[in-house]
């Protein structure tokens, strides 16, 4: 590797991703440990696409060689160079940092024997995830009463603002920003994760076997993923911890408010007749399978979702032509978890089509579950009239010998949408204008024949219907 006045020629290998492959690298060049002050754009790492044309070193991958533009390098004897890789889903590797001595012939010589760069023994020549012997100085933790720049650390998920619940039990994400400028500015950051109810990161990284604090350099965001087969504990709150270094011996620790792991979808129950129901507001039924166009409907999901006050954040109501769909109508608002009914005002829906009411329950982490009604059909057509015969026998009667009993039978009444729910009958004298002058309308259910003993005697020779 070589250097000249405004650039360095670098080569590296060994970064690999078995799942989605490495797509790019980021390079920082600085005059101090984890520095970026010698980048062509100061503080902005240089992004480089992964090359597949380099020399193949088999298990170690292909050599990556690039010419990196820099600030003027003449006045610096040593260069600190940091490199990390990014895969196709945006996850970053650990930051690998090295120290090089500039030789007069334009050669960069890797510094293999070094001393610690700060009070915790961080160095460029120690084994991976290990530190060197302390340089003899003691650390100054100014977390309490910090006179320097102050940070705000927030938990995020896929670019969303500060979140309090996460639908993932394998990923934690966070970012930090300077919210108050005073005293010294951080020259580098480190990050860790752990239980929210602790002031230091515990619960995830075992200090006996793992490195607890991980380098972030000048980055202000991190995505942490658990090792394969490991899961974050459900309903437990985890925080992102950030250690801001103001100089080689002074730091402060900041942490996020924490995010609760919630990966379970809202639960439902089928007891107590719980279901998603819809009924016309003029109906006395609990659930209407057929409705009239233009009549408002009341949707009800009482007792359908379990522990709805503690596990559900909001509801949303839809109407569709398929269960769990949303192609026809949207309530247009998120309903609080205290609601179990919703009034759907008169809609113009197609005659004869079966529609479904769908209620989506959203948990606090955004995971949702949909429950659907058994459906309803719009019926705007009157039943087709049939034929009524006098008497309850097989044939139509012209005469009868009783003046206290009258009966009738009928057939041919038809409704192709909602079917016939019940029949009404009455008795009248043909010489009267009122069709029910003898006996008023009476609901006879779905019987197709009926007779009654009258409270008044029929007059001999009169015609009754």
Tab-separated table of C-alpha atoms in Angstrom, residues 29-432:
chain	number	residue	atom	x	y	z
A	29	UNK	CA	-8.667	8.158	7.130
A	30	UNK	CA	-7.562	10.226	10.105
A	31	UNK	CA	-4.608	11.577	12.004
A	32	UNK	CA	-5.736	9.947	15.279
A	33	UNK	CA	-7.387	6.755	16.459
A	34	UNK	CA	-10.825	6.297	14.729
A	35	UNK	CA	-10.331	9.710	13.115
A	36	UNK	CA	-11.886	10.963	9.862
A	37	UNK	CA	-10.208	14.355	9.598
A	38	UNK	CA	-8.079	13.379	6.573
A	39	UNK	CA	-10.976	12.234	4.387
A	40	UNK	CA	-11.385	14.171	1.146
A	41	UNK	CA	-14.650	15.391	2.701
A	42	UNK	CA	-13.722	15.801	6.350
A	43	UNK	CA	-15.809	13.575	8.622
A	44	UNK	CA	-17.586	11.855	5.707
A	45	UNK	CA	-16.433	8.276	5.034
A	46	UNK	CA	-15.619	7.292	1.480
A	47	UNK	CA	-18.035	4.703	0.069
A	48	UNK	CA	-16.640	2.134	-2.367
A	49	UNK	CA	-18.484	-0.608	-4.237
A	50	UNK	CA	-17.376	-4.190	-3.743
A	51	UNK	CA	-15.222	-5.461	-6.613
A	52	UNK	CA	-15.398	-8.984	-8.019
A	53	UNK	CA	-12.389	-8.561	-10.302
A	54	UNK	CA	-9.631	-8.690	-7.678
A	55	UNK	CA	-7.281	-11.584	-7.065
A	56	UNK	CA	-9.179	-14.520	-5.588
A	57	UNK	CA	-7.745	-15.653	-2.265
A	58	UNK	CA	-10.360	-18.397	-1.857
A	59	UNK	CA	-11.682	-18.549	1.727
A	60	UNK	CA	-10.547	-14.983	2.387
A	61	UNK	CA	-12.351	-13.601	-0.660
A	62	UNK	CA	-11.098	-11.330	-3.395
A	63	UNK	CA	-8.569	-8.583	-2.773
A	64	UNK	CA	-10.081	-5.117	-2.860
A	65	UNK	CA	-7.741	-2.389	-4.164
A	66	UNK	CA	-8.705	1.269	-4.329
A	67	UNK	CA	-7.210	4.716	-4.570
A	68	UNK	CA	-8.736	6.900	-1.853
A	69	UNK	CA	-8.514	10.708	-2.212
A	70	UNK	CA	-7.582	12.530	1.010
A	71	UNK	CA	-6.670	15.840	2.513
A	72	UNK	CA	-3.020	16.892	2.223
A	73	UNK	CA	-0.939	14.194	3.948
A	74	UNK	CA	2.521	15.768	3.953
A	75	UNK	CA	2.389	16.985	7.555
A	76	UNK	CA	1.423	13.616	9.116
A	77	UNK	CA	3.814	10.804	10.015
A	78	UNK	CA	1.093	8.246	10.823
A	79	UNK	CA	-2.280	7.517	9.260
A	80	UNK	CA	-5.172	5.787	11.015
A	81	UNK	CA	-7.367	3.926	8.541
A	82	UNK	CA	-10.773	2.356	9.390
A	83	UNK	CA	-12.782	0.105	7.084
A	84	UNK	CA	-16.157	-1.618	7.405
A	85	UNK	CA	-18.374	-3.548	4.995
A	86	UNK	CA	-22.111	-3.338	4.283
A	87	UNK	CA	-24.244	-6.165	2.891
A	88	UNK	CA	-27.260	-6.023	0.589
A	89	UNK	CA	-29.749	-5.473	3.415
A	90	UNK	CA	-27.767	-2.587	4.889
A	91	UNK	CA	-26.183	-4.337	7.864
A	92	UNK	CA	-22.650	-3.247	8.710
A	93	UNK	CA	-19.690	-5.305	9.830
A	94	UNK	CA	-17.497	-4.409	12.780
A	95	UNK	CA	-15.099	-1.539	12.098
A	96	UNK	CA	-11.551	-2.723	11.405
A	97	UNK	CA	-8.929	-0.074	12.147
A	98	UNK	CA	-5.185	-0.023	11.484
A	99	UNK	CA	-2.285	2.377	11.898
A	100	UNK	CA	0.266	2.992	9.155
A	101	UNK	CA	3.618	4.767	9.146
A	102	UNK	CA	4.391	6.853	6.089
A	103	UNK	CA	7.763	6.010	4.593
A	104	UNK	CA	9.642	8.511	2.424
A	105	UNK	CA	9.457	6.291	-0.657
A	106	UNK	CA	5.636	6.579	-0.649
A	107	UNK	CA	5.092	3.262	1.102
A	108	UNK	CA	2.633	2.686	3.936
A	109	UNK	CA	4.023	0.393	6.624
A	110	UNK	CA	1.556	-1.355	8.961
A	111	UNK	CA	2.283	-0.622	12.614
A	112	UNK	CA	2.329	-4.011	14.327
A	113	UNK	CA	3.669	-3.033	17.738
A	114	UNK	CA	1.684	-0.289	19.388
A	115	UNK	CA	0.404	1.106	22.647
A	116	UNK	CA	-3.099	1.813	23.850
A	117	UNK	CA	-4.850	4.852	22.436
A	118	UNK	CA	-6.956	5.651	25.498
A	119	UNK	CA	-7.465	4.878	29.162
A	120	UNK	CA	-9.362	1.654	28.409
A	121	UNK	CA	-6.561	0.154	26.361
A	122	UNK	CA	-8.124	0.403	22.914
A	123	UNK	CA	-5.479	-0.007	20.252
A	124	UNK	CA	-4.847	-0.874	16.603
A	125	UNK	CA	-2.664	-3.929	17.134
A	126	UNK	CA	-4.524	-6.018	19.695
A	127	UNK	CA	-6.325	-9.286	18.818
A	128	UNK	CA	-9.849	-8.866	17.494
A	129	UNK	CA	-12.283	-7.752	20.220
A	130	UNK	CA	-9.368	-7.405	22.672
A	131	UNK	CA	-7.546	-4.380	24.098
A	132	UNK	CA	-3.945	-3.557	24.873
A	133	UNK	CA	-2.436	-2.765	28.255
A	134	UNK	CA	-3.611	0.509	29.723
A	135	UNK	CA	-1.413	3.482	28.876
A	136	UNK	CA	-1.192	4.343	32.574
A	137	UNK	CA	-3.909	7.007	32.585
A	138	UNK	CA	-7.200	6.722	34.413
A	139	UNK	CA	-10.615	7.205	32.817
A	140	UNK	CA	-12.807	10.170	33.681
A	141	UNK	CA	-16.509	9.264	33.507
A	142	UNK	CA	-18.465	12.549	33.289
A	143	UNK	CA	-21.896	10.983	32.747
A	144	UNK	CA	-23.200	12.815	35.814
A	145	UNK	CA	-22.747	16.567	35.568
A	146	UNK	CA	-21.395	16.353	32.019
A	147	UNK	CA	-19.907	19.755	31.002
A	148	UNK	CA	-19.519	18.685	27.344
A	149	UNK	CA	-21.837	18.088	24.386
A	150	UNK	CA	-24.988	16.190	25.378
A	151	UNK	CA	-26.608	13.458	23.281
A	152	UNK	CA	-30.133	12.197	22.784
A	153	UNK	CA	-30.331	8.472	22.023
A	154	UNK	CA	-33.542	7.088	20.510
A	155	UNK	CA	-34.788	3.640	19.548
A	156	UNK	CA	-35.949	3.393	15.939
A	157	UNK	CA	-37.279	0.743	13.580
A	158	UNK	CA	-36.774	0.973	9.815
A	159	UNK	CA	-36.465	4.752	9.884
A	160	UNK	CA	-39.473	5.358	12.131
A	161	UNK	CA	-39.295	7.977	14.888
A	162	UNK	CA	-38.630	7.123	18.523
A	163	UNK	CA	-40.447	3.849	19.252
A	164	UNK	CA	-41.409	2.218	22.531
A	165	UNK	CA	-42.329	-1.261	21.272
A	166	UNK	CA	-40.583	-3.494	18.753
A	167	UNK	CA	-42.102	-6.316	16.663
A	168	UNK	CA	-38.685	-7.986	16.384
A	169	UNK	CA	-36.975	-10.172	18.979
A	170	UNK	CA	-33.728	-10.364	17.002
A	171	UNK	CA	-33.038	-6.726	16.047
A	172	UNK	CA	-32.483	-3.488	17.954
A	173	UNK	CA	-31.927	-0.211	16.107
A	174	UNK	CA	-31.044	3.242	17.343
A	175	UNK	CA	-29.486	6.565	16.524
A	176	UNK	CA	-28.136	9.531	18.441
A	177	UNK	CA	-27.681	13.256	17.918
A	178	UNK	CA	-26.083	16.144	19.772
A	179	UNK	CA	-28.910	18.125	21.355
A	180	UNK	CA	-26.922	20.561	23.485
A	181	UNK	CA	-23.547	22.011	22.588
A	182	UNK	CA	-21.195	22.976	25.380
A	183	UNK	CA	-17.640	22.198	26.291
A	184	UNK	CA	-15.959	19.534	24.134
A	185	UNK	CA	-17.373	17.712	21.118
A	186	UNK	CA	-17.124	13.879	20.952
A	187	UNK	CA	-14.368	12.692	18.637
A	188	UNK	CA	-15.681	9.112	18.533
A	189	UNK	CA	-18.540	6.941	19.755
A	190	UNK	CA	-19.007	3.408	20.993
A	191	UNK	CA	-22.296	1.556	21.385
A	192	UNK	CA	-23.803	-1.327	23.319
A	193	UNK	CA	-27.240	-2.722	24.228
A	194	UNK	CA	-28.712	-4.000	27.467
A	195	UNK	CA	-31.582	-3.920	29.933
A	196	UNK	CA	-33.245	-0.525	30.280
A	197	UNK	CA	-33.439	-0.737	34.059
A	198	UNK	CA	-29.635	-0.650	34.363
A	199	UNK	CA	-27.306	2.340	34.009
A	200	UNK	CA	-24.714	0.264	32.155
A	201	UNK	CA	-25.246	-2.322	29.392
A	202	UNK	CA	-25.947	-5.726	30.947
A	203	UNK	CA	-28.053	-8.674	29.884
A	204	UNK	CA	-26.921	-9.240	26.289
A	205	UNK	CA	-23.112	-9.186	26.077
A	206	UNK	CA	-21.264	-11.376	28.551
A	207	UNK	CA	-18.057	-9.483	29.443
A	208	UNK	CA	-16.298	-12.792	30.112
A	209	UNK	CA	-16.714	-13.938	26.519
A	210	UNK	CA	-17.875	-10.913	24.495
A	211	UNK	CA	-16.841	-7.369	23.891
A	212	UNK	CA	-19.425	-5.143	25.587
A	213	UNK	CA	-18.652	-1.832	23.862
A	214	UNK	CA	-18.405	-1.736	20.065
A	215	UNK	CA	-16.821	0.940	17.901
A	216	UNK	CA	-19.020	3.346	15.960
A	217	UNK	CA	-16.371	5.914	15.075
A	218	UNK	CA	-18.184	9.033	13.861
A	219	UNK	CA	-21.362	7.142	12.941
A	220	UNK	CA	-24.571	8.109	14.720
A	221	UNK	CA	-26.673	4.992	14.171
A	222	UNK	CA	-26.447	1.266	14.771
A	223	UNK	CA	-28.337	-1.934	13.945
A	224	UNK	CA	-27.777	-4.778	16.402
A	225	UNK	CA	-28.771	-8.335	15.504
A	226	UNK	CA	-28.672	-11.289	17.855
A	227	UNK	CA	-26.623	-14.381	17.120
A	228	UNK	CA	-28.461	-17.195	15.255
A	229	UNK	CA	-30.742	-19.088	17.599
A	230	UNK	CA	-30.848	-16.329	20.231
A	231	UNK	CA	-33.929	-14.208	20.907
A	232	UNK	CA	-34.545	-11.108	22.977
A	233	UNK	CA	-36.876	-11.773	25.881
A	234	UNK	CA	-40.536	-10.994	25.321
A	235	UNK	CA	-42.098	-8.000	27.180
A	236	UNK	CA	-38.650	-6.914	28.445
A	237	UNK	CA	-37.356	-3.404	27.735
A	238	UNK	CA	-33.932	-2.999	26.112
A	239	UNK	CA	-31.966	0.219	25.585
A	240	UNK	CA	-29.230	1.394	23.273
A	241	UNK	CA	-26.213	2.700	25.188
A	242	UNK	CA	-23.792	5.177	23.610
A	243	UNK	CA	-20.384	6.088	25.021
A	244	UNK	CA	-19.224	9.480	23.778
A	245	UNK	CA	-15.450	10.044	23.982
A	246	UNK	CA	-14.419	13.692	24.376
A	247	UNK	CA	-10.686	12.936	24.578
A	248	UNK	CA	-8.465	9.892	25.188
A	249	UNK	CA	-9.466	9.668	28.856
A	250	UNK	CA	-12.871	11.371	29.185
A	251	UNK	CA	-16.239	9.896	28.244
A	252	UNK	CA	-19.938	9.952	29.142
A	253	UNK	CA	-22.581	7.255	28.733
A	254	UNK	CA	-26.018	7.978	27.304
A	255	UNK	CA	-28.908	5.578	26.775
A	256	UNK	CA	-32.292	5.477	25.065
A	257	UNK	CA	-35.624	5.317	26.892
A	258	UNK	CA	-35.880	1.679	25.928
A	259	UNK	CA	-38.003	-0.473	23.645
A	260	UNK	CA	-40.222	-3.350	24.797
A	261	UNK	CA	-40.097	-6.547	22.766
A	262	UNK	CA	-43.598	-7.440	21.573
A	263	UNK	CA	-43.698	-10.032	18.784
A	264	UNK	CA	-47.099	-11.595	19.435
A	265	UNK	CA	-50.144	-10.636	17.402
A	266	UNK	CA	-53.328	-9.624	19.246
A	267	UNK	CA	-55.100	-12.715	20.530
A	268	UNK	CA	-58.753	-13.526	19.904
A	269	UNK	CA	-61.337	-15.594	21.740
A	270	UNK	CA	-64.481	-17.431	20.710
A	271	UNK	CA	-66.193	-17.638	24.081
A	272	UNK	CA	-69.336	-15.793	25.160
A	273	UNK	CA	-70.534	-15.678	21.556
A	274	UNK	CA	-67.817	-13.217	20.655
A	275	UNK	CA	-67.649	-12.394	16.955
A	276	UNK	CA	-67.522	-9.556	14.475
A	277	UNK	CA	-71.134	-8.630	13.825
A	278	UNK	CA	-73.002	-6.020	11.831
A	279	UNK	CA	-76.624	-4.993	12.141
A	280	UNK	CA	-78.833	-2.269	10.756
A	281	UNK	CA	-79.499	0.410	13.338
A	282	UNK	CA	-83.229	-0.180	12.868
A	283	UNK	CA	-82.812	-3.912	13.572
A	284	UNK	CA	-83.324	-5.724	16.854
A	285	UNK	CA	-81.103	-8.611	15.752
A	286	UNK	CA	-77.571	-9.102	17.067
A	287	UNK	CA	-76.238	-9.831	13.591
A	288	UNK	CA	-77.949	-9.127	10.267
A	289	UNK	CA	-77.044	-11.319	7.320
A	290	UNK	CA	-79.059	-9.120	4.947
A	291	UNK	CA	-79.411	-5.356	4.956
A	292	UNK	CA	-81.092	-2.645	2.956
A	293	UNK	CA	-79.141	-0.101	0.959
A	294	UNK	CA	-78.721	3.297	2.575
A	295	UNK	CA	-79.315	2.058	6.136
A	296	UNK	CA	-76.492	2.765	8.616
A	297	UNK	CA	-74.923	-0.274	10.294
A	298	UNK	CA	-73.469	-0.798	13.732
A	299	UNK	CA	-70.318	-2.950	13.773
A	300	UNK	CA	-69.571	-4.732	17.048
A	301	UNK	CA	-66.499	-6.718	18.178
A	302	UNK	CA	-67.083	-6.820	21.945
A	303	UNK	CA	-65.084	-9.607	23.671
A	304	UNK	CA	-63.540	-10.745	20.381
A	305	UNK	CA	-59.984	-9.690	21.216
A	306	UNK	CA	-58.318	-10.880	24.427
A	307	UNK	CA	-56.752	-8.409	26.885
A	308	UNK	CA	-57.639	-5.639	24.493
A	309	UNK	CA	-56.821	-2.802	26.896
A	310	UNK	CA	-53.255	-3.964	27.570
A	311	UNK	CA	-52.160	-5.598	24.313
A	312	UNK	CA	-53.973	-3.572	21.644
A	313	UNK	CA	-53.193	0.020	20.703
A	314	UNK	CA	-55.764	0.795	17.985
A	315	UNK	CA	-58.448	-0.697	15.757
A	316	UNK	CA	-59.382	-0.021	12.154
A	317	UNK	CA	-62.583	-1.064	10.369
A	318	UNK	CA	-62.885	-2.040	6.702
A	319	UNK	CA	-65.564	-3.440	4.391
A	320	UNK	CA	-64.562	-5.717	1.535
A	321	UNK	CA	-65.821	-8.368	-0.847
A	322	UNK	CA	-63.514	-10.988	0.720
A	323	UNK	CA	-62.708	-11.825	4.344
A	324	UNK	CA	-59.718	-9.840	5.689
A	325	UNK	CA	-59.846	-7.474	2.699
A	326	UNK	CA	-60.128	-3.697	2.405
A	327	UNK	CA	-61.231	-3.068	-1.191
A	328	UNK	CA	-64.607	-1.368	-0.605
A	329	UNK	CA	-64.561	0.968	2.391
A	330	UNK	CA	-62.146	2.218	5.051
A	331	UNK	CA	-63.134	3.855	8.323
A	332	UNK	CA	-60.317	6.336	7.733
A	333	UNK	CA	-59.404	6.612	11.399
A	334	UNK	CA	-57.604	4.657	14.085
A	335	UNK	CA	-59.927	3.797	16.937
A	336	UNK	CA	-58.632	3.656	20.534
A	337	UNK	CA	-58.458	0.318	22.314
A	338	UNK	CA	-61.455	1.299	24.461
A	339	UNK	CA	-63.803	1.128	21.451
A	340	UNK	CA	-65.668	-2.079	20.600
A	341	UNK	CA	-68.320	-0.670	18.241
A	342	UNK	CA	-68.347	1.561	15.178
A	343	UNK	CA	-71.213	3.177	13.266
A	344	UNK	CA	-70.901	2.761	9.504
A	345	UNK	CA	-73.113	5.402	7.995
A	346	UNK	CA	-75.227	4.678	4.926
A	347	UNK	CA	-73.154	3.331	2.042
A	348	UNK	CA	-73.981	2.759	-1.622
A	349	UNK	CA	-73.198	-0.923	-2.097
A	350	UNK	CA	-74.043	-3.316	-4.920
A	351	UNK	CA	-77.259	-5.284	-4.776
A	352	UNK	CA	-76.867	-9.052	-4.285
A	353	UNK	CA	-73.133	-8.937	-3.418
A	354	UNK	CA	-71.856	-10.441	-0.155
A	355	UNK	CA	-69.712	-8.014	1.830
A	356	UNK	CA	-67.568	-8.621	4.915
A	357	UNK	CA	-66.754	-6.325	7.820
A	358	UNK	CA	-63.097	-6.621	8.843
A	359	UNK	CA	-61.680	-5.305	12.119
A	360	UNK	CA	-57.890	-5.010	12.356
A	361	UNK	CA	-56.398	-4.895	15.845
A	362	UNK	CA	-52.935	-3.309	16.030
A	363	UNK	CA	-50.613	-4.174	18.903
A	364	UNK	CA	-48.315	-1.557	20.396
A	365	UNK	CA	-45.421	-2.804	18.255
A	366	UNK	CA	-47.442	-2.564	15.047
A	367	UNK	CA	-48.115	-6.290	14.666
A	368	UNK	CA	-51.754	-6.717	13.736
A	369	UNK	CA	-54.465	-9.331	13.414
A	370	UNK	CA	-57.654	-9.233	11.337
A	371	UNK	CA	-61.016	-10.736	12.247
A	372	UNK	CA	-63.913	-10.811	9.772
A	373	UNK	CA	-67.678	-11.082	10.063
A	374	UNK	CA	-69.682	-13.856	8.412
A	375	UNK	CA	-70.769	-11.333	5.803
A	376	UNK	CA	-73.935	-9.512	4.744
A	377	UNK	CA	-75.832	-9.037	1.476
A	378	UNK	CA	-77.619	-5.933	0.217
A	379	UNK	CA	-81.225	-6.828	-0.711
A	380	UNK	CA	-83.335	-4.085	-2.312
A	381	UNK	CA	-85.845	-6.340	-4.133
A	382	UNK	CA	-89.291	-7.148	-2.810
A	383	UNK	CA	-90.251	-10.844	-2.596
A	384	UNK	CA	-92.059	-12.291	-5.588
A	385	UNK	CA	-95.760	-12.824	-4.792
A	386	UNK	CA	-97.204	-16.323	-4.881
A	387	UNK	CA	-100.735	-17.760	-4.862
A	388	UNK	CA	-103.119	-17.966	-1.876
A	389	UNK	CA	-105.831	-20.641	-1.644
A	390	UNK	CA	-108.798	-20.652	0.699
A	391	UNK	CA	-108.800	-23.497	3.220
A	392	UNK	CA	-105.983	-25.651	4.408
A	393	UNK	CA	-106.749	-28.631	2.215
A	394	UNK	CA	-105.236	-29.605	-1.087
A	395	UNK	CA	-107.565	-27.542	-3.298
A	396	UNK	CA	-108.910	-24.007	-3.263
A	397	UNK	CA	-112.259	-23.880	-1.417
A	398	UNK	CA	-115.214	-21.935	-2.767
A	399	UNK	CA	-117.534	-22.719	0.183
A	400	UNK	CA	-117.208	-23.895	3.784
A	401	UNK	CA	-119.745	-25.047	6.357
A	402	UNK	CA	-118.199	-23.315	9.402
A	403	UNK	CA	-118.853	-19.726	10.377
A	404	UNK	CA	-116.269	-19.619	13.223
A	405	UNK	CA	-113.139	-21.073	11.619
A	406	UNK	CA	-111.301	-19.826	8.579
A	407	UNK	CA	-108.029	-20.949	7.023
A	408	UNK	CA	-105.785	-20.613	3.982
A	409	UNK	CA	-102.697	-22.103	2.373
A	410	UNK	CA	-100.243	-20.589	-0.094
A	411	UNK	CA	-97.196	-21.273	-2.218
A	412	UNK	CA	-94.952	-19.642	-4.809
A	413	UNK	CA	-93.683	-16.727	-2.692
A	414	UNK	CA	-89.991	-16.250	-3.517
A	415	UNK	CA	-86.993	-14.060	-2.670
A	416	UNK	CA	-83.766	-14.837	-4.515
A	417	UNK	CA	-81.454	-12.717	-2.274
A	418	UNK	CA	-82.361	-13.002	1.377
A	419	UNK	CA	-85.089	-15.647	1.188
A	420	UNK	CA	-88.473	-15.521	2.898
A	421	UNK	CA	-88.120	-14.837	6.609
A	422	UNK	CA	-91.796	-15.056	7.604
A	423	UNK	CA	-95.377	-14.631	6.318
A	424	UNK	CA	-98.213	-12.387	7.513
A	425	UNK	CA	-101.892	-13.197	6.955
A	426	UNK	CA	-105.205	-11.533	7.725
A	427	UNK	CA	-108.926	-12.055	7.004
A	428	UNK	CA	-111.304	-9.602	5.390
A	429	UNK	CA	-114.751	-9.201	3.858
A	430	UNK	CA	-114.672	-8.416	0.140
A	431	UNK	CA	-117.431	-5.855	0.564
A	432	UNK	CA	-115.251	-3.733	2.864
